[in-house]
Short mmCIF file of C-alpha atoms in Angstrom, two decimals:
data_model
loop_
_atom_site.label_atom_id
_atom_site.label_comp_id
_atom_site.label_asym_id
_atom_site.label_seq_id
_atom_site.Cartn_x
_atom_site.Cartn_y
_atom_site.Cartn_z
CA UNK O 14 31.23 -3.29 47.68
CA UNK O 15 29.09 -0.81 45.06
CA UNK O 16 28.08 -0.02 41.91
CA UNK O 17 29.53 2.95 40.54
CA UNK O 18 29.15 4.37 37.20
CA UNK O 19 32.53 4.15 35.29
CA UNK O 20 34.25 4.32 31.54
CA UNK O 21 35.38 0.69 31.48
CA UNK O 22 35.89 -2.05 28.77
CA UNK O 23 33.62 -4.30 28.35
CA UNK O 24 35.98 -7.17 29.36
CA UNK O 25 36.12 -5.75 33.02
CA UNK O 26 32.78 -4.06 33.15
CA UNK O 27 31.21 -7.05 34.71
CA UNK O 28 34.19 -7.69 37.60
CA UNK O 29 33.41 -3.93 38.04
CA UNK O 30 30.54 -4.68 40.11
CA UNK O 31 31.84 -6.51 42.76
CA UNK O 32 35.03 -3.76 43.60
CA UNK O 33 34.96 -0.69 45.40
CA UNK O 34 33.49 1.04 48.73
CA UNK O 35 30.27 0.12 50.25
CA UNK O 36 27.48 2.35 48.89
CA UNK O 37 23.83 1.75 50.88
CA UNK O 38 20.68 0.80 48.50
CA UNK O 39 17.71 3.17 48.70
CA UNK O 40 15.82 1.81 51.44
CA UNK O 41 11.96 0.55 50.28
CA UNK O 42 8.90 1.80 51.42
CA UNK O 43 6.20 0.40 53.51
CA UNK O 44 8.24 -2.84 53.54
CA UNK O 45 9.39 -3.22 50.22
CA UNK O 46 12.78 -3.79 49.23
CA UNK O 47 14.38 -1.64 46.08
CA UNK O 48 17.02 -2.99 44.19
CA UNK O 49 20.29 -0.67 42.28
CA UNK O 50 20.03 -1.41 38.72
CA UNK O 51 23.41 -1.83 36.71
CA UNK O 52 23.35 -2.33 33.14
CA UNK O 53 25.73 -2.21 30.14
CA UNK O 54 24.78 1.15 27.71
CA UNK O 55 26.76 -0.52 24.76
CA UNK O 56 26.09 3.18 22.77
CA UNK O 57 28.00 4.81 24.93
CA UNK O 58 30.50 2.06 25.75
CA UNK O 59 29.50 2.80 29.99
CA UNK O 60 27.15 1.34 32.76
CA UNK O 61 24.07 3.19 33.67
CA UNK O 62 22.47 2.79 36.93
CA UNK O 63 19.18 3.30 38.65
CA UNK O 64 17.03 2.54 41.04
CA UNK O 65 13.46 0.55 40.83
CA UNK O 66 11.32 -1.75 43.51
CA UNK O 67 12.30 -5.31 43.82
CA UNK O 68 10.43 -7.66 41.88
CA UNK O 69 8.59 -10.77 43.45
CA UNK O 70 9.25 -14.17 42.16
CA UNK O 71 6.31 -15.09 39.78
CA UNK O 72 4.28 -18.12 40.77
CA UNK O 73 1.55 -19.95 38.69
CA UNK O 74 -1.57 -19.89 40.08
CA UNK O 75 -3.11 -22.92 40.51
CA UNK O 76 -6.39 -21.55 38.36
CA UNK O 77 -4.04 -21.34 35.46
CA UNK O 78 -5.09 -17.33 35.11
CA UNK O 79 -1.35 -16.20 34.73
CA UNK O 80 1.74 -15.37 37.17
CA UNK O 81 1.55 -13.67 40.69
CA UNK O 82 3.85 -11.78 42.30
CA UNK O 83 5.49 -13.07 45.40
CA UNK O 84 5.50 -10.49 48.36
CA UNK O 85 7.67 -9.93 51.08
CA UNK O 86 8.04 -12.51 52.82
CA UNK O 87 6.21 -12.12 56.77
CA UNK O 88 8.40 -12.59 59.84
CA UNK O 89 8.22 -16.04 61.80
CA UNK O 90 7.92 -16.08 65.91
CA UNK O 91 11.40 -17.15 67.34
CA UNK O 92 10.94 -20.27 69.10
CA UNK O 93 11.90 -20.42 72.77
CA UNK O 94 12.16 -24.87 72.78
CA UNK O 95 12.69 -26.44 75.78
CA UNK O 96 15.79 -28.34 76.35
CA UNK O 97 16.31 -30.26 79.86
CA UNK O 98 16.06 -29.12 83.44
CA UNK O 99 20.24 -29.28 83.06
CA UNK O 100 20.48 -30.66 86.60
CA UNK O 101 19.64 -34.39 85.97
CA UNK O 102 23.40 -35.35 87.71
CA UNK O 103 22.41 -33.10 90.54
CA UNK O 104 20.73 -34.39 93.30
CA UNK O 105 19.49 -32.86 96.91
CA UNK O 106 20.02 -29.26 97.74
CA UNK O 107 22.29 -28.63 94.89
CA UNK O 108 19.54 -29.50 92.66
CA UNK O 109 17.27 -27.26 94.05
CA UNK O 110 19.96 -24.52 94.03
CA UNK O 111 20.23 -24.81 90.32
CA UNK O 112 16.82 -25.43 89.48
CA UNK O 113 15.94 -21.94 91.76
CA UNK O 114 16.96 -19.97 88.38
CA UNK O 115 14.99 -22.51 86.20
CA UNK O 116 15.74 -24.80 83.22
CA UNK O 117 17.20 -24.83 79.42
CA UNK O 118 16.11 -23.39 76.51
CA UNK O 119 17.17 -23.49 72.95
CA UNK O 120 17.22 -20.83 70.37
CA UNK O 121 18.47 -21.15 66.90
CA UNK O 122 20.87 -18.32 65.76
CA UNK O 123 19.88 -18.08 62.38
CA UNK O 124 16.44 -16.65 63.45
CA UNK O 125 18.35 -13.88 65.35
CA UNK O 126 20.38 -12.87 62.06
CA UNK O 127 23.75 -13.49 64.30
CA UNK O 128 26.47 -16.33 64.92
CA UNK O 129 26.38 -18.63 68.12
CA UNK O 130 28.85 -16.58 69.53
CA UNK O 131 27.31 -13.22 69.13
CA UNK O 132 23.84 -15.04 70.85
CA UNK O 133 25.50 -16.27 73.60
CA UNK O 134 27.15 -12.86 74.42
CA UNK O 135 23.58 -11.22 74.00
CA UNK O 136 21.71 -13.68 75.97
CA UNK O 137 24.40 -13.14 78.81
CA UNK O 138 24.00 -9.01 78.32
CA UNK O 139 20.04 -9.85 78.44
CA UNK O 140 20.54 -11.36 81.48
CA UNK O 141 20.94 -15.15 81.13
CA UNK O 142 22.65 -17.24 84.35
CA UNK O 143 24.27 -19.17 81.42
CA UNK O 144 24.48 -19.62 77.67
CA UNK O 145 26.16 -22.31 75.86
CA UNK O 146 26.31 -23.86 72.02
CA UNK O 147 24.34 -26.59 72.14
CA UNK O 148 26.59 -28.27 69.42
CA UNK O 149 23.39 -28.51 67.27
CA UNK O 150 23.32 -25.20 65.57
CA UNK O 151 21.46 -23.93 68.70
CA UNK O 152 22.39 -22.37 71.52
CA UNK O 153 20.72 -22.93 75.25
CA UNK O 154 20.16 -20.84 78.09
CA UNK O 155 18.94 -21.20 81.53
CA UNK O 156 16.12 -19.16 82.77
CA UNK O 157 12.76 -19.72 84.34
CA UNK O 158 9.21 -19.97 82.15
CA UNK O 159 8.11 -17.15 83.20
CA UNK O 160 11.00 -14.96 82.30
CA UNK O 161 12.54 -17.19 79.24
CA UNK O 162 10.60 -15.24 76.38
CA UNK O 163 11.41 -12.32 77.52
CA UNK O 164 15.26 -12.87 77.56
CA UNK O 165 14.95 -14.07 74.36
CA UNK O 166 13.14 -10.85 73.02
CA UNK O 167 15.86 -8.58 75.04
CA UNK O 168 18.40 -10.37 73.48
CA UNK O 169 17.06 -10.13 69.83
CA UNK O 170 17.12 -6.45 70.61
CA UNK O 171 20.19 -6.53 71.40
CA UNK O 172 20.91 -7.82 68.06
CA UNK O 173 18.91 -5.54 66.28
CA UNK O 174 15.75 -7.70 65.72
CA UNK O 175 13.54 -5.56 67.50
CA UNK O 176 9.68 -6.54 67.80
CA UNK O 177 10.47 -9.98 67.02
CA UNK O 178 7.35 -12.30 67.96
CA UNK O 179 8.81 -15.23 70.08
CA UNK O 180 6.84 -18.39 71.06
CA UNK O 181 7.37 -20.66 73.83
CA UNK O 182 7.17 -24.44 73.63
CA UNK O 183 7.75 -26.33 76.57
CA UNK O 184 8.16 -29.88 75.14
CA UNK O 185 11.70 -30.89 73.80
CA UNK O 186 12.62 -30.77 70.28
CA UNK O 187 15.39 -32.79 69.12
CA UNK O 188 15.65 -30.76 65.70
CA UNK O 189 18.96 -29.36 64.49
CA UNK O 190 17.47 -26.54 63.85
CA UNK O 191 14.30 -24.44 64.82
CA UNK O 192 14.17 -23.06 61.37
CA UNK O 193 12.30 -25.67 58.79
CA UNK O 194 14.45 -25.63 54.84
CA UNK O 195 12.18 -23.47 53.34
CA UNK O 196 11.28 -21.59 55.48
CA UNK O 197 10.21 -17.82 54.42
CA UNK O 198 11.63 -14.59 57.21
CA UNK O 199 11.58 -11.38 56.70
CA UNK O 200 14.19 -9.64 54.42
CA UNK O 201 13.40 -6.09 55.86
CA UNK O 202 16.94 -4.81 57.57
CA UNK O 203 18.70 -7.76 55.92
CA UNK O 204 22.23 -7.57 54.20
CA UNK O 205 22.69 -6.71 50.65
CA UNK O 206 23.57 -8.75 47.90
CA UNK O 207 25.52 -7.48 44.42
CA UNK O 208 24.94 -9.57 41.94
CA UNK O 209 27.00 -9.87 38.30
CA UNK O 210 25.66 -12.39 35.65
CA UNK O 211 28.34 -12.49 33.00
CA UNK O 212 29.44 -14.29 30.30
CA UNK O 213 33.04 -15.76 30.56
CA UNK O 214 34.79 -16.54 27.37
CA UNK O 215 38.66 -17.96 27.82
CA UNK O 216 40.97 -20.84 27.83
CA UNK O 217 39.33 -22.63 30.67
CA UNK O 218 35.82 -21.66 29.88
CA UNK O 219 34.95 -24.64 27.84
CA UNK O 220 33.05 -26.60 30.17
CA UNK O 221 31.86 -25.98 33.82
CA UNK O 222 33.96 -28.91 35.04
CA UNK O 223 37.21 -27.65 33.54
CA UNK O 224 36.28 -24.16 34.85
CA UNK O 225 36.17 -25.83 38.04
CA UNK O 226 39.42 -28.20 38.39
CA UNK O 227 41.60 -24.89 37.62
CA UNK O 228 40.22 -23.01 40.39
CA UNK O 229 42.30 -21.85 43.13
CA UNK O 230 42.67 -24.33 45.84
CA UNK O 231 40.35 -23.94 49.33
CA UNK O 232 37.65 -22.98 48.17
CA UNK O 233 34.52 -24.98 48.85
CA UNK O 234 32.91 -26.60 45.33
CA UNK O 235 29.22 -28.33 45.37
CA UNK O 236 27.58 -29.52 42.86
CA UNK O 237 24.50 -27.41 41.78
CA UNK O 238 22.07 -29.29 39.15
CA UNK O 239 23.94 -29.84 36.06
CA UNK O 240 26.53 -26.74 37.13
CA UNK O 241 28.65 -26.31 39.94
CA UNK O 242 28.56 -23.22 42.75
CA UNK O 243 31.09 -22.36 45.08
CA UNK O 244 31.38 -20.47 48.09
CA UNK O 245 34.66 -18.22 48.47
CA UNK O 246 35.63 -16.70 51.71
CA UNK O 247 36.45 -13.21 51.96
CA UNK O 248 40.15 -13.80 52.21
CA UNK O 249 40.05 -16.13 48.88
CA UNK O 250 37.97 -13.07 46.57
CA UNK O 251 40.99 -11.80 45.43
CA UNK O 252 42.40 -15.00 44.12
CA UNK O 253 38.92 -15.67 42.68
CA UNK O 254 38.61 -12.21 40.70
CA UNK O 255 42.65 -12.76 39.64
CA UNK O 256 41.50 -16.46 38.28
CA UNK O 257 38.17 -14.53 36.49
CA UNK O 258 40.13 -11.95 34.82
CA UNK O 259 42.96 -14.40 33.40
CA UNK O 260 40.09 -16.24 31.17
CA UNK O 261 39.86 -13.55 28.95
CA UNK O 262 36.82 -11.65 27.38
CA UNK O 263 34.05 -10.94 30.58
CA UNK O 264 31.18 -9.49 29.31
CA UNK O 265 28.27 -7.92 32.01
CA UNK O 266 24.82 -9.67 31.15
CA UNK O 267 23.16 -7.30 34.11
CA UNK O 268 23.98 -6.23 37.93
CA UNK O 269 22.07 -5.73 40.34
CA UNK O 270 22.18 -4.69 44.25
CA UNK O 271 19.78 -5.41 47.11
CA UNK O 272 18.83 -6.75 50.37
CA UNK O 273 18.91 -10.03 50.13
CA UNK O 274 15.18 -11.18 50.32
CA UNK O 275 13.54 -14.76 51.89
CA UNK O 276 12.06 -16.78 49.77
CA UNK O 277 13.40 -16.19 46.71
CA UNK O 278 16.79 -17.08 44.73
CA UNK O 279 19.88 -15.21 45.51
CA UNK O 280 20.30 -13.41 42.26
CA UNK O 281 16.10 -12.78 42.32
CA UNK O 282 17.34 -9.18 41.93
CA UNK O 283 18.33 -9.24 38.30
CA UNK O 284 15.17 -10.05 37.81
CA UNK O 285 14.37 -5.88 38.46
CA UNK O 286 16.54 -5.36 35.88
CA UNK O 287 15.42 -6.83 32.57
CA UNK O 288 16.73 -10.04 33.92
CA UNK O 289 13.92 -12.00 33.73
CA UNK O 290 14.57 -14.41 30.72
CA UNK O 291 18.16 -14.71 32.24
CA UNK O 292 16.95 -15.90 35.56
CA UNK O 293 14.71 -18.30 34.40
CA UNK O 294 17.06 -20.19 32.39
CA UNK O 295 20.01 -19.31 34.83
CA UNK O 296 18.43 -20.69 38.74
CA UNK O 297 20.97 -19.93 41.56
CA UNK O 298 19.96 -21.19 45.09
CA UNK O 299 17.34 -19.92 47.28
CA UNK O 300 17.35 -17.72 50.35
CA UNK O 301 15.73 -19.58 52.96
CA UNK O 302 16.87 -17.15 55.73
CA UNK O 303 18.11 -13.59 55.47
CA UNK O 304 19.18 -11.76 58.77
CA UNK O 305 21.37 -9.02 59.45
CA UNK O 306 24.52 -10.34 58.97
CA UNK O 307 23.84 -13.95 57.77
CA UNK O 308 22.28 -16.11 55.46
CA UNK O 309 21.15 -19.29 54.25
CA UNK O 310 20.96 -21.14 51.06
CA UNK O 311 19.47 -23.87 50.38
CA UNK O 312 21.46 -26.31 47.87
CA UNK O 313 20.00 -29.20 46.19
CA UNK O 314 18.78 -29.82 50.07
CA UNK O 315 21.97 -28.66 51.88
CA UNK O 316 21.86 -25.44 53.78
CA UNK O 317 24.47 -22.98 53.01
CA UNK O 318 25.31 -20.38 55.55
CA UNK O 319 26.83 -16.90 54.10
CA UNK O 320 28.47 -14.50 56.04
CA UNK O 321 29.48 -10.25 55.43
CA UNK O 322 32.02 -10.58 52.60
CA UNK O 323 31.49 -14.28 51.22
CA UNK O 324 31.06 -14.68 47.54
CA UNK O 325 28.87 -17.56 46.12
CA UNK O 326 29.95 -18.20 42.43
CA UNK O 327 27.65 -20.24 40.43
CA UNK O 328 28.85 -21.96 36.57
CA UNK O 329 26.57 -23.06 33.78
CA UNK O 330 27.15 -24.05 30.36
CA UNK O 331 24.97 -21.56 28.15
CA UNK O 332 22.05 -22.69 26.38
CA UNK O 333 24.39 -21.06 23.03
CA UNK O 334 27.22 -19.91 21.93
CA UNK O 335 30.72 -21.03 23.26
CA UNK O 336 32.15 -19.83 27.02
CA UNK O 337 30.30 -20.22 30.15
CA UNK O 338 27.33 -18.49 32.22
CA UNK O 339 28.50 -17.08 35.63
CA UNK O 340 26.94 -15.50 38.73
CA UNK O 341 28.91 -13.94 41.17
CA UNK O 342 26.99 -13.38 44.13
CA UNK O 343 28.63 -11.06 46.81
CA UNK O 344 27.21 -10.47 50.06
CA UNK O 345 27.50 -7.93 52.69
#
């Protein structure tokens, strides 16, 4: 999906941004992201793009001198946890045969920017005896102490997360997760995001909730403060832009494109792009992870995951005027 700079209505300008062939974002410099700029030129009836470095999310200071900027975010160690020796059934020499290539150890996926599937293959490739989903969100593998952080760090290279800092804790951690909610990674090497906040004037546009009851059928709703977001699959996006463009009159607020950043909220881009007002009184959920290929948002305290190709939609009833506030957020 890209940006590109087209003659186009302004009823379609803002679905606009979420169609075409990938086009890359201009890498940042010295570890700092830059985000595409897409905004509507209503003088010349066309979109006019450009590039500028992302914007932190201001903070308050607790002095009460005035906003900060949030940086990007630092990287967090990958925790090696130790699960079980694995061979508590076992007993005699078939114990000690096991035990000869040493015990279990979890690693969380998410840290690694992959699926459990794609860590268990790399952790095999790195040279793990075995690797198995540990039906937690965590995957284990056996190895001994000496060598486990260092088949964790192959395997991360394997994935792409080379120099990753890993840490090894040798007493059990029944967590779900290694990765706290909250917690800030870096975005460097991350996917990108497009982002369209648009207004949405039409027959169903009303009210959030009867936005919502109309829309087409498997795809997952959750309530969002006083809104609603949902997440949309990549095979369900075209049913979701057909539903979009039947409500009538969709007018582009401001785009945006980026790697998606830790830390801050998944449409933090616009914010680069005269957005600023708009994302204060619009709030979509916050990135808690971004890896290569995956990410996490966190959701009035529930953590959604978001692949290459999922859209998250978020609704609002605007603070004026009739019609409703929507951000599509596509990733990938």
């Amino acid at each position: 999906m890209s940006f590109s700079l087209r003659s186009l209505p302004g009823q379609c300008a803002a679905l606009a941004l979420v169609l075409g062939a990938t086009s890359p974002v201009a890498g940042g410099q010295g570890g700092q992201a830059h985000v595409e700029c897409i905004v509507n030129d209503f003088w010349a009836d066309r979109q006019k793009s450009y590039h500028v470095p992302y914007q932190g999310s201001p903070q308050i200071q607790a002095n009460g001198y005035g906003p900060v900027v949030q940086p990007i975010p630092r990287t967090e160690a990958l925790r090696v946890v130790y699960k079980s020796t694995g061979a508590e059934r076992l007993r005699g020499s078939a114990k000690r045969r096991v035990l000869r290539y040493g015990v279990l150890w979890l690693v969380d996926p998410a840290m690694l920017g992959a699926s459990e599937s794609e860590t268990i293959s790399a952790l095999l490739r790195a040279g793990a005896v075995i690797s198995r989903s540990n039906g937690d969100g965590r995957v284990y593998f056996r190895a001994r102490k000496a060598d486990a952080e260092r088949l964790a760090k192959r395997a991360a290279g394997l994935l792409g997360q080379r120099g990753i800092v890993t840490r090894l804790e040798t007493t059990y951690s029944p967590r779900r997760s290694s990765r706290q909610p909250n917690t800030i990674v870096s975005s460097i090497g991350a996917m990108s995001s497009s982002v369209a906040m648009m207004r949405v004037e039409g027959r169903l546009s009303r009210s959030p909730l009867q936005f919502i009851e109309f829309i087409p059928a498997g795809m997952t709703v959750l309530p969002y403060g006083t809104s609603f977001l949902v997440h949309v699959r990549p095979n369900e996006y075209p049913a979701l832009r057909n539903y979009i463009e039947q409500e009538g009159n969709s007018v582009l607020l401001v785009g945006a494109r980026s790697e998606v950043v830790a830390g801050d909220q998944a449409s933090g881009a616009v914010r680069s792009c005269g957005g600023r007002a708009l994302s204060r009184r619009f709030p979509t959920p916050v990135v808690t992870y971004a890896g290569r290929n995956l990410a996490t948002l966190d959701v009035e305290g529930q953590q959604l995951r978001v692949a290459e190709g999922d859209t998250v939609l978020v609704v609002q009833r605007p603070q004026w005027g009739r019609g409703l506030e929507i951000a599509v957020m596509r990733f990938g």
